[in-house]
Short mmCIF file of C-alpha atoms (C1' of nucleotides) in Angstrom, two decimals:
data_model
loop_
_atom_site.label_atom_id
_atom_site.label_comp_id
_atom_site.label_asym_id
_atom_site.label_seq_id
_atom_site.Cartn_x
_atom_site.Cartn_y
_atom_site.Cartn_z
CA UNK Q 1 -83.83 39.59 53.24
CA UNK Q 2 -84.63 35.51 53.12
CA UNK Q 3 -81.50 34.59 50.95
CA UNK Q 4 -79.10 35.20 53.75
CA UNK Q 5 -81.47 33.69 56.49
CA UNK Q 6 -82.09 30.57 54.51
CA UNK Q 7 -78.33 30.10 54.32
CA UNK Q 8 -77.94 30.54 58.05
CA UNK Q 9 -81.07 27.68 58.61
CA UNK Q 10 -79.53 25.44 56.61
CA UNK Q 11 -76.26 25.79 57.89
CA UNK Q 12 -77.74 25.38 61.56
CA UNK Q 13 -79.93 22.48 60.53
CA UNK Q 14 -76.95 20.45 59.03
CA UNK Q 15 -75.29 21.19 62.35
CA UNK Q 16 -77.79 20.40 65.02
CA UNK Q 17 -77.64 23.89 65.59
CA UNK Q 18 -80.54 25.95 66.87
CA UNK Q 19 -82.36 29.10 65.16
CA UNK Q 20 -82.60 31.17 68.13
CA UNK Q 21 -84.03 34.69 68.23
CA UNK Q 22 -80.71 36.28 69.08
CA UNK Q 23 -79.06 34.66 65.74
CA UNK Q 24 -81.82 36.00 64.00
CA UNK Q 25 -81.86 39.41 65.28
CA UNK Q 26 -78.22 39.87 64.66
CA UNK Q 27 -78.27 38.48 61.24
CA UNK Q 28 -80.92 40.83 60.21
CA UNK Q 29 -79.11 44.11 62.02
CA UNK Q 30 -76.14 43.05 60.30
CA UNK Q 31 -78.28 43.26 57.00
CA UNK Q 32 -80.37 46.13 57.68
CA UNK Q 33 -77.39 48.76 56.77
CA UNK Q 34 -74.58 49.19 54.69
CA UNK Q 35 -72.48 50.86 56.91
CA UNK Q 36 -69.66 48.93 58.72
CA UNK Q 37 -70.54 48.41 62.87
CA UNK Q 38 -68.72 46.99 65.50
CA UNK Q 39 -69.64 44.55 68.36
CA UNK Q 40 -70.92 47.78 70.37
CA UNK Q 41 -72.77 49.41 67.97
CA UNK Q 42 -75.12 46.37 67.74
CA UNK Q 43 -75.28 46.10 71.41
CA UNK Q 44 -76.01 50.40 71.67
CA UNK Q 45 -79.13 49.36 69.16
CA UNK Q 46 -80.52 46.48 70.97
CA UNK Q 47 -80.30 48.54 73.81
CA UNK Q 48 -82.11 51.06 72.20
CA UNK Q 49 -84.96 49.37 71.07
CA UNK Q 50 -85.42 47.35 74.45
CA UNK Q 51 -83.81 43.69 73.39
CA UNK Q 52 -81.10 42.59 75.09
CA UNK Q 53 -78.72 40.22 73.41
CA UNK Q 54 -75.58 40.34 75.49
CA UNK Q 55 -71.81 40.71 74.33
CA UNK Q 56 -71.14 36.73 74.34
CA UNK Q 57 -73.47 36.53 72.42
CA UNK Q 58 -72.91 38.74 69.75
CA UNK Q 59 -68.58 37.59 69.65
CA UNK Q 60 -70.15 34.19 69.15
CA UNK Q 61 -72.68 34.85 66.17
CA UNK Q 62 -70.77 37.30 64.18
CA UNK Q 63 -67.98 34.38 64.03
CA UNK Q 64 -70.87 32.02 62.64
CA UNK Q 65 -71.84 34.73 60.15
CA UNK Q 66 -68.24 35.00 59.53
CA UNK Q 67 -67.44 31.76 59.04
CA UNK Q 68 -70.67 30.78 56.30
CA UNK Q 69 -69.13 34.22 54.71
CA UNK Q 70 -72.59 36.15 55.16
CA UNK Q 71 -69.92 39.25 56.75
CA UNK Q 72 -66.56 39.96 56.58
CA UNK Q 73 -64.32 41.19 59.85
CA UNK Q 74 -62.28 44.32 59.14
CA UNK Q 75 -59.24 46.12 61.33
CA UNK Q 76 -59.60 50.13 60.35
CA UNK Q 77 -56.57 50.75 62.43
CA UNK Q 78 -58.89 51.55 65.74
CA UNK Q 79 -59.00 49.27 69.04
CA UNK Q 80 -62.22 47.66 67.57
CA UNK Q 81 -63.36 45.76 64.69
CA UNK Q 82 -65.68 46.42 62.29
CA UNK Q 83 -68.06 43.84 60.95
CA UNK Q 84 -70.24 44.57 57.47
CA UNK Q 85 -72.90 42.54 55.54
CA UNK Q 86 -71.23 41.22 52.27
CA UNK Q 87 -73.15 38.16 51.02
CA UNK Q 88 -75.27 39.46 47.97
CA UNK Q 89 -72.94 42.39 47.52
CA UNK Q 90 -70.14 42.70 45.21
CA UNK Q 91 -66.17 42.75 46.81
CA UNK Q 92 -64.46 45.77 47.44
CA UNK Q 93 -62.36 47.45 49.53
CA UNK Q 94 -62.04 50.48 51.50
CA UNK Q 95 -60.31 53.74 51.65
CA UNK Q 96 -60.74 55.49 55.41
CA UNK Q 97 -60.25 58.52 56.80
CA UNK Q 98 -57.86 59.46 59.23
CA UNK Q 99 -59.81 62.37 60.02
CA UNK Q 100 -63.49 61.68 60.81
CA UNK Q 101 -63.69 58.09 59.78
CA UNK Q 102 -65.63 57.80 57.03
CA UNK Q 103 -65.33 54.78 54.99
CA UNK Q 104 -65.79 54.55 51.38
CA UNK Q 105 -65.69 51.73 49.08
CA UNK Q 106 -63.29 51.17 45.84
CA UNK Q 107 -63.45 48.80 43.40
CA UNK Q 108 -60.79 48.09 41.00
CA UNK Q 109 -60.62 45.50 38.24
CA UNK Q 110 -57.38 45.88 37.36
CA UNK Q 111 -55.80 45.98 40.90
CA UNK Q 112 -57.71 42.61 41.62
CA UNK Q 113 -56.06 41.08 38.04
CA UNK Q 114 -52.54 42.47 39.27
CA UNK Q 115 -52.74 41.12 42.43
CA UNK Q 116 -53.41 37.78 41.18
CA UNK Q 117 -50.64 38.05 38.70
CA UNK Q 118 -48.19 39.14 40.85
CA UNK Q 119 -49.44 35.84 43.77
CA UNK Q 120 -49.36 33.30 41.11
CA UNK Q 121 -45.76 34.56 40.09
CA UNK Q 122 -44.54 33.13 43.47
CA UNK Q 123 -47.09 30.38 43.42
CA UNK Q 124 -48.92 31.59 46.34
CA UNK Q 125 -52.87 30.59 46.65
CA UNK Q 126 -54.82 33.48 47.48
CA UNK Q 127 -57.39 32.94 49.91
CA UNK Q 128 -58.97 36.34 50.39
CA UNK Q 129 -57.24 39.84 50.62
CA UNK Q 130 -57.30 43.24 52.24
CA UNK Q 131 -56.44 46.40 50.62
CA UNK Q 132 -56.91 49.64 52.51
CA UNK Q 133 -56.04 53.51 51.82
CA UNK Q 134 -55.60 55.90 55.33
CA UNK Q 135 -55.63 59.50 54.35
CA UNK Q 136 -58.54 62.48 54.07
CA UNK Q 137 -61.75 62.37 52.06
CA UNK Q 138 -62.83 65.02 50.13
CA UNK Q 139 -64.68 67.02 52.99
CA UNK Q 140 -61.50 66.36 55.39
CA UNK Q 141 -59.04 67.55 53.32
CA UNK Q 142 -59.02 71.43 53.09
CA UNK Y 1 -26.78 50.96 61.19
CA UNK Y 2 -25.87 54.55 61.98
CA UNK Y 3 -27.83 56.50 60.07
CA UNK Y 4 -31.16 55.09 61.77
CA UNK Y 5 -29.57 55.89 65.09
CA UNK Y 6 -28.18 59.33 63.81
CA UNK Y 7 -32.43 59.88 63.17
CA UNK Y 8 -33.27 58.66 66.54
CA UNK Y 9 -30.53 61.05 68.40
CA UNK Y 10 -31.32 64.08 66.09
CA UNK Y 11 -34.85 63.64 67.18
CA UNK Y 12 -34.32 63.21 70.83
CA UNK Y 13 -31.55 65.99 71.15
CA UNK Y 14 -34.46 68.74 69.71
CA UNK Y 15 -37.12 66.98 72.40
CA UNK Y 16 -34.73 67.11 75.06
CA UNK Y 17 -35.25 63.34 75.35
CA UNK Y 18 -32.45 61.62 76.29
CA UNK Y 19 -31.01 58.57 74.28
CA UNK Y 20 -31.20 56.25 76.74
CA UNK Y 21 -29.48 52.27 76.52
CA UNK Y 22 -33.39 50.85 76.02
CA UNK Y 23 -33.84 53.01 73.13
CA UNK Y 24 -30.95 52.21 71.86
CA UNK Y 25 -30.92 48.51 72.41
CA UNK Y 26 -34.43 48.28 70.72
CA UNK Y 27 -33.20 50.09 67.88
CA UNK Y 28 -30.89 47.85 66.98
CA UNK Y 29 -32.56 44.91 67.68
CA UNK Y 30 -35.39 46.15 64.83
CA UNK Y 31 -32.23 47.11 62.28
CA UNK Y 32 -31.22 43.70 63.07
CA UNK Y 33 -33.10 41.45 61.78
CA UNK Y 34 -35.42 41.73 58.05
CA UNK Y 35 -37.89 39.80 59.98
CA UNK Y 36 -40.93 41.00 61.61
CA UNK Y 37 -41.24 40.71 64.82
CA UNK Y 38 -44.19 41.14 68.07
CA UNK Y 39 -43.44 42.93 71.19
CA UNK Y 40 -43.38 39.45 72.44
CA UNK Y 41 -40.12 38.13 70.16
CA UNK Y 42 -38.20 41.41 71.01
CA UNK Y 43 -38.82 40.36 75.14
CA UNK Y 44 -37.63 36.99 74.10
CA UNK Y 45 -34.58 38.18 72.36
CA UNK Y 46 -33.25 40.81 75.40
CA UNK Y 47 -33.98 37.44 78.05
CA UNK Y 48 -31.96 35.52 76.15
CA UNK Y 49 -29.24 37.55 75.77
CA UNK Y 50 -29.60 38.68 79.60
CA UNK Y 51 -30.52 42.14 79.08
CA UNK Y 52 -33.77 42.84 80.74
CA UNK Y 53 -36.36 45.83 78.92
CA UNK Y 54 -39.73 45.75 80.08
CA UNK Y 55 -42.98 45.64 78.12
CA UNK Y 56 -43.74 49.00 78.89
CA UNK Y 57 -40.45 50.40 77.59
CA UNK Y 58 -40.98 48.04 74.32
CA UNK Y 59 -43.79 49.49 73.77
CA UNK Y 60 -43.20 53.11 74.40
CA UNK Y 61 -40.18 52.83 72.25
CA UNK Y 62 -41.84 50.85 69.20
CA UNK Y 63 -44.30 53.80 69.76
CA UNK Y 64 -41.88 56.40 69.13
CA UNK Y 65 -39.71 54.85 66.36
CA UNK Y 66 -43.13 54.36 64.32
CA UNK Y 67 -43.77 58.67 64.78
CA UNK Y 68 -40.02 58.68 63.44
CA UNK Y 69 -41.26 56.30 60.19
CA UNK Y 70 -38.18 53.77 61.28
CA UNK Y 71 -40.43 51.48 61.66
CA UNK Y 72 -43.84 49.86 60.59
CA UNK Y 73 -46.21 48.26 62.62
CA UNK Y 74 -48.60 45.60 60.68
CA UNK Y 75 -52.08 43.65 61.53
CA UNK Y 76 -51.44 39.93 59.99
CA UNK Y 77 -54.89 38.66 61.35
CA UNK Y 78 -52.68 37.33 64.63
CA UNK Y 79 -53.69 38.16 68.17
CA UNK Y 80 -50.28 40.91 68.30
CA UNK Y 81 -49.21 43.20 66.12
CA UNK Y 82 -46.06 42.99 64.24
CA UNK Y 83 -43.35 45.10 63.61
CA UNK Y 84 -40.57 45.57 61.06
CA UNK Y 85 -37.50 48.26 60.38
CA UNK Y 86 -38.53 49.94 57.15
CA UNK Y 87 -36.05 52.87 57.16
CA UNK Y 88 -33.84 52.62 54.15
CA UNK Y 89 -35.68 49.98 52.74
CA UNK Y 90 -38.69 50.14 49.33
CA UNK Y 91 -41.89 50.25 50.50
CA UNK Y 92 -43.38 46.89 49.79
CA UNK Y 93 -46.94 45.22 50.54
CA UNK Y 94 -47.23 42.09 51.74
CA UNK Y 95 -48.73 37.98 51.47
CA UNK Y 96 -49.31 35.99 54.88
CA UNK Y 97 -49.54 32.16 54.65
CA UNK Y 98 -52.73 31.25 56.56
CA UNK Y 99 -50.94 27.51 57.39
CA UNK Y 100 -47.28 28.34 58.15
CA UNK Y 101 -47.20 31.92 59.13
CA UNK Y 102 -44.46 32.90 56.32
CA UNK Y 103 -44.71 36.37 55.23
CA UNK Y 104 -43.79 37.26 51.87
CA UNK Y 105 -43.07 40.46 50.46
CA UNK Y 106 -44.26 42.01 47.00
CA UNK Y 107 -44.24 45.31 45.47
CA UNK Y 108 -46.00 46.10 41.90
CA UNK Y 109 -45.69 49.95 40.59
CA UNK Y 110 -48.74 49.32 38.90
CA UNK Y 111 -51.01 48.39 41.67
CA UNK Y 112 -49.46 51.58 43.39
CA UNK Y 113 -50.13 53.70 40.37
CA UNK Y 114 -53.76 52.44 40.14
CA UNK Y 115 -54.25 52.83 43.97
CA UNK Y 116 -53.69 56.38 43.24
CA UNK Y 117 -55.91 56.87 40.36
CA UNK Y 118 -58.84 55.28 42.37
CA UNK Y 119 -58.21 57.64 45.36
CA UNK Y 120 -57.84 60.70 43.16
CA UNK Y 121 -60.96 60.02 41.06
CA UNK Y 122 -62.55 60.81 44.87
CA UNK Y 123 -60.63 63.44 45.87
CA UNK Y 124 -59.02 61.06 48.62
CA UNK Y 125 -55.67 62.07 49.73
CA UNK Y 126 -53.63 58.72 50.50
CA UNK Y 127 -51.17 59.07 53.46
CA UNK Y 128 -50.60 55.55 53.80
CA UNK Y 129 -51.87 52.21 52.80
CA UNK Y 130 -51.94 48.46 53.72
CA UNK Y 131 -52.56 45.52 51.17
CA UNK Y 132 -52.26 42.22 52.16
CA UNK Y 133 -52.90 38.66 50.11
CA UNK Y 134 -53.83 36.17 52.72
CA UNK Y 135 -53.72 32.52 51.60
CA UNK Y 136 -51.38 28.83 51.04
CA UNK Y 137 -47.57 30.03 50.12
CA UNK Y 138 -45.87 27.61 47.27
CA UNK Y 139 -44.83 25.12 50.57
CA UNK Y 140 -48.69 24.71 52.03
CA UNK Y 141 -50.42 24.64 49.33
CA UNK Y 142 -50.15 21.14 48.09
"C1'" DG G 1 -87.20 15.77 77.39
"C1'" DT G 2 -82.57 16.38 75.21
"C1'" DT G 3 -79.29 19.05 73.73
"C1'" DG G 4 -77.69 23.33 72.26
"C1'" DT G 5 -77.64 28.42 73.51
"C1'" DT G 6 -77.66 32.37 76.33
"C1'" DG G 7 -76.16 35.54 79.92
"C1'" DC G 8 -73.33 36.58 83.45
"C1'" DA G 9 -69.13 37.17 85.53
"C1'" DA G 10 -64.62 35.77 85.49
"C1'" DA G 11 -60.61 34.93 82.71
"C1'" DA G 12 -57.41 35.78 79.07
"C1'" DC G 13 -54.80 38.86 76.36
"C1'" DT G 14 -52.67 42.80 74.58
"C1'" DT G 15 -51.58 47.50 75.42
"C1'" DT G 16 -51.50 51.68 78.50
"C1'" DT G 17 -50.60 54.24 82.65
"C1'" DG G 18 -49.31 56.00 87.52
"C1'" DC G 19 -45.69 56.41 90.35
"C1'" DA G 20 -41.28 55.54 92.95
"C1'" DC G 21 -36.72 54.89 91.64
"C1'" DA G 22 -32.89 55.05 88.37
"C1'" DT G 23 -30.38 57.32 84.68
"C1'" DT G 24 -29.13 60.82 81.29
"C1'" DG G 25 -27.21 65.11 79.91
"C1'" DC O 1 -28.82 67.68 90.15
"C1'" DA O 2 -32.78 68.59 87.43
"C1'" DA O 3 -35.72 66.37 84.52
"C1'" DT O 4 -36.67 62.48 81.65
"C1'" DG O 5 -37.15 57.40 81.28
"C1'" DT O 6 -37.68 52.79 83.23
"C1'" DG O 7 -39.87 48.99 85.60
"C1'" DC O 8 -43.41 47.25 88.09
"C1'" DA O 9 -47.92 46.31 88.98
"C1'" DA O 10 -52.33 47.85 88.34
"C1'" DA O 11 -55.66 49.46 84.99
"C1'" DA O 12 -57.98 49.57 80.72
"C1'" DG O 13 -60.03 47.52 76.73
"C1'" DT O 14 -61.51 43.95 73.77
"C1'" DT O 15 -62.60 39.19 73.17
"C1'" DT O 16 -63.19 34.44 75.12
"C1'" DT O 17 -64.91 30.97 78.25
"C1'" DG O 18 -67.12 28.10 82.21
"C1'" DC O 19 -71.29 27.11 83.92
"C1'" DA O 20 -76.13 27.29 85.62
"C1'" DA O 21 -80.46 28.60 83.82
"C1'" DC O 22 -83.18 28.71 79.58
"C1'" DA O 23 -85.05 27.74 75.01
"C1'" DA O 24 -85.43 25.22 70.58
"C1'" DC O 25 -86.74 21.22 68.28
#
DNA sequence: GTTGTTGCAAAACTTTTGCACATTG
DNA sequence: CAATGTGCAAAAGTTTTGCAACAAC
């Protein structure tokens, strides 16, 4: 932890933009696991450990983090969205289970080099993608 | 159109649901058109045209034709989700222009093959999947 | 001190639901 | 005519926003 904190100071100091204690608190829950949380889960911990940060709050820094690419916003198919750290950490995507909603990562290579073959055959720019497998993981599926 | 609706009646009949004008009407309207379309532009299209379905209906319907796999209902980063016929037609994956909203449609046997290599190497049974290339189409991207 | 940020509660949105009335089979 | 479906308005859920109080620099 520093790399991603340094990015988010300068960032802020270009802006006029303040360091306060919530930005840093959220920056370094976001970066404190590898799993995938949502706006809630962050506010459950907070809670737990006495500091309050409220909801605003939270919607408003994870779309700074978003936006200086330090997480990444993903739909799972649930009525929330799940945020995860991904600055420092190589792409992937995700395969998640219908069942009890485990997430694991894939990586592929080759998928990545087709995809780009089959955007630049229709001259289309990609900007960033999403690639996700529903089904059962290995302890869901009997 | 007929074989779609054929689907829809066989279903109802062993429900004892009843195949009512709404149904019918937004069945049609989905075979219609190759477009995809928000609960929003299917409201549009009935007040236009006079005929009056309610949200509710809309989305009770969409509900029910996406448990019959007549239709498909897809996250484009929007506010709304979007919906679009896929009975009779190749599965296909798609690429959303981030300036102009055009969505463009791609399919690549390979990717789908590798997809399935991946998930097998982790015992991961696929049910369904969702791969989208966000970025500039051939138009926006200058 | 200035100016940007937070927290709260209200607003904005999409989607769901309860219930009286209408419609289907 | 019995039972299912519709329409309305209210509810539910997530995310956004206006504004007074607060904190960073």
């Amino acid at each position: 932890m520093g790399k991603e904190l340094d990015l988010l100071k300068g960032h802020l100091r270009k802006g006029d933009q303040r360091l306060t204690s919530q930005r840093r608190q959220i920056l370094e829950e976001a970066f404190s696991t590898h799993d995938h949380f949502s706006v809630e889960d962050l506010e459950d911990r907070f809670r737990r450990r006495g500091k309050k940060v409220s909801k605003a709050t939270i919607y408003r820094t994870l779309s700074l983090l978003k936006e200086l690419h330090l997480i990444e916003e993903h739909d799972f198919g649930r009525n929330t969205k799940y945020y995860e750290h991904i600055y420092g950490h190589p792409h992937h995507d995700h395969m998640v289970c219908l069942k009890c909603g485990r997430i694991e990562e894939f990586r592929s290579d080759k998928i990545e080099h087709l995809q780009n073959t089959v955007a630049k055959k229709v001259s289309f720019k990609i900007v960033h993608h999403s690639h996700k497998l529903f089904g059962y993981c290995h302890d869901c599926d009997e």
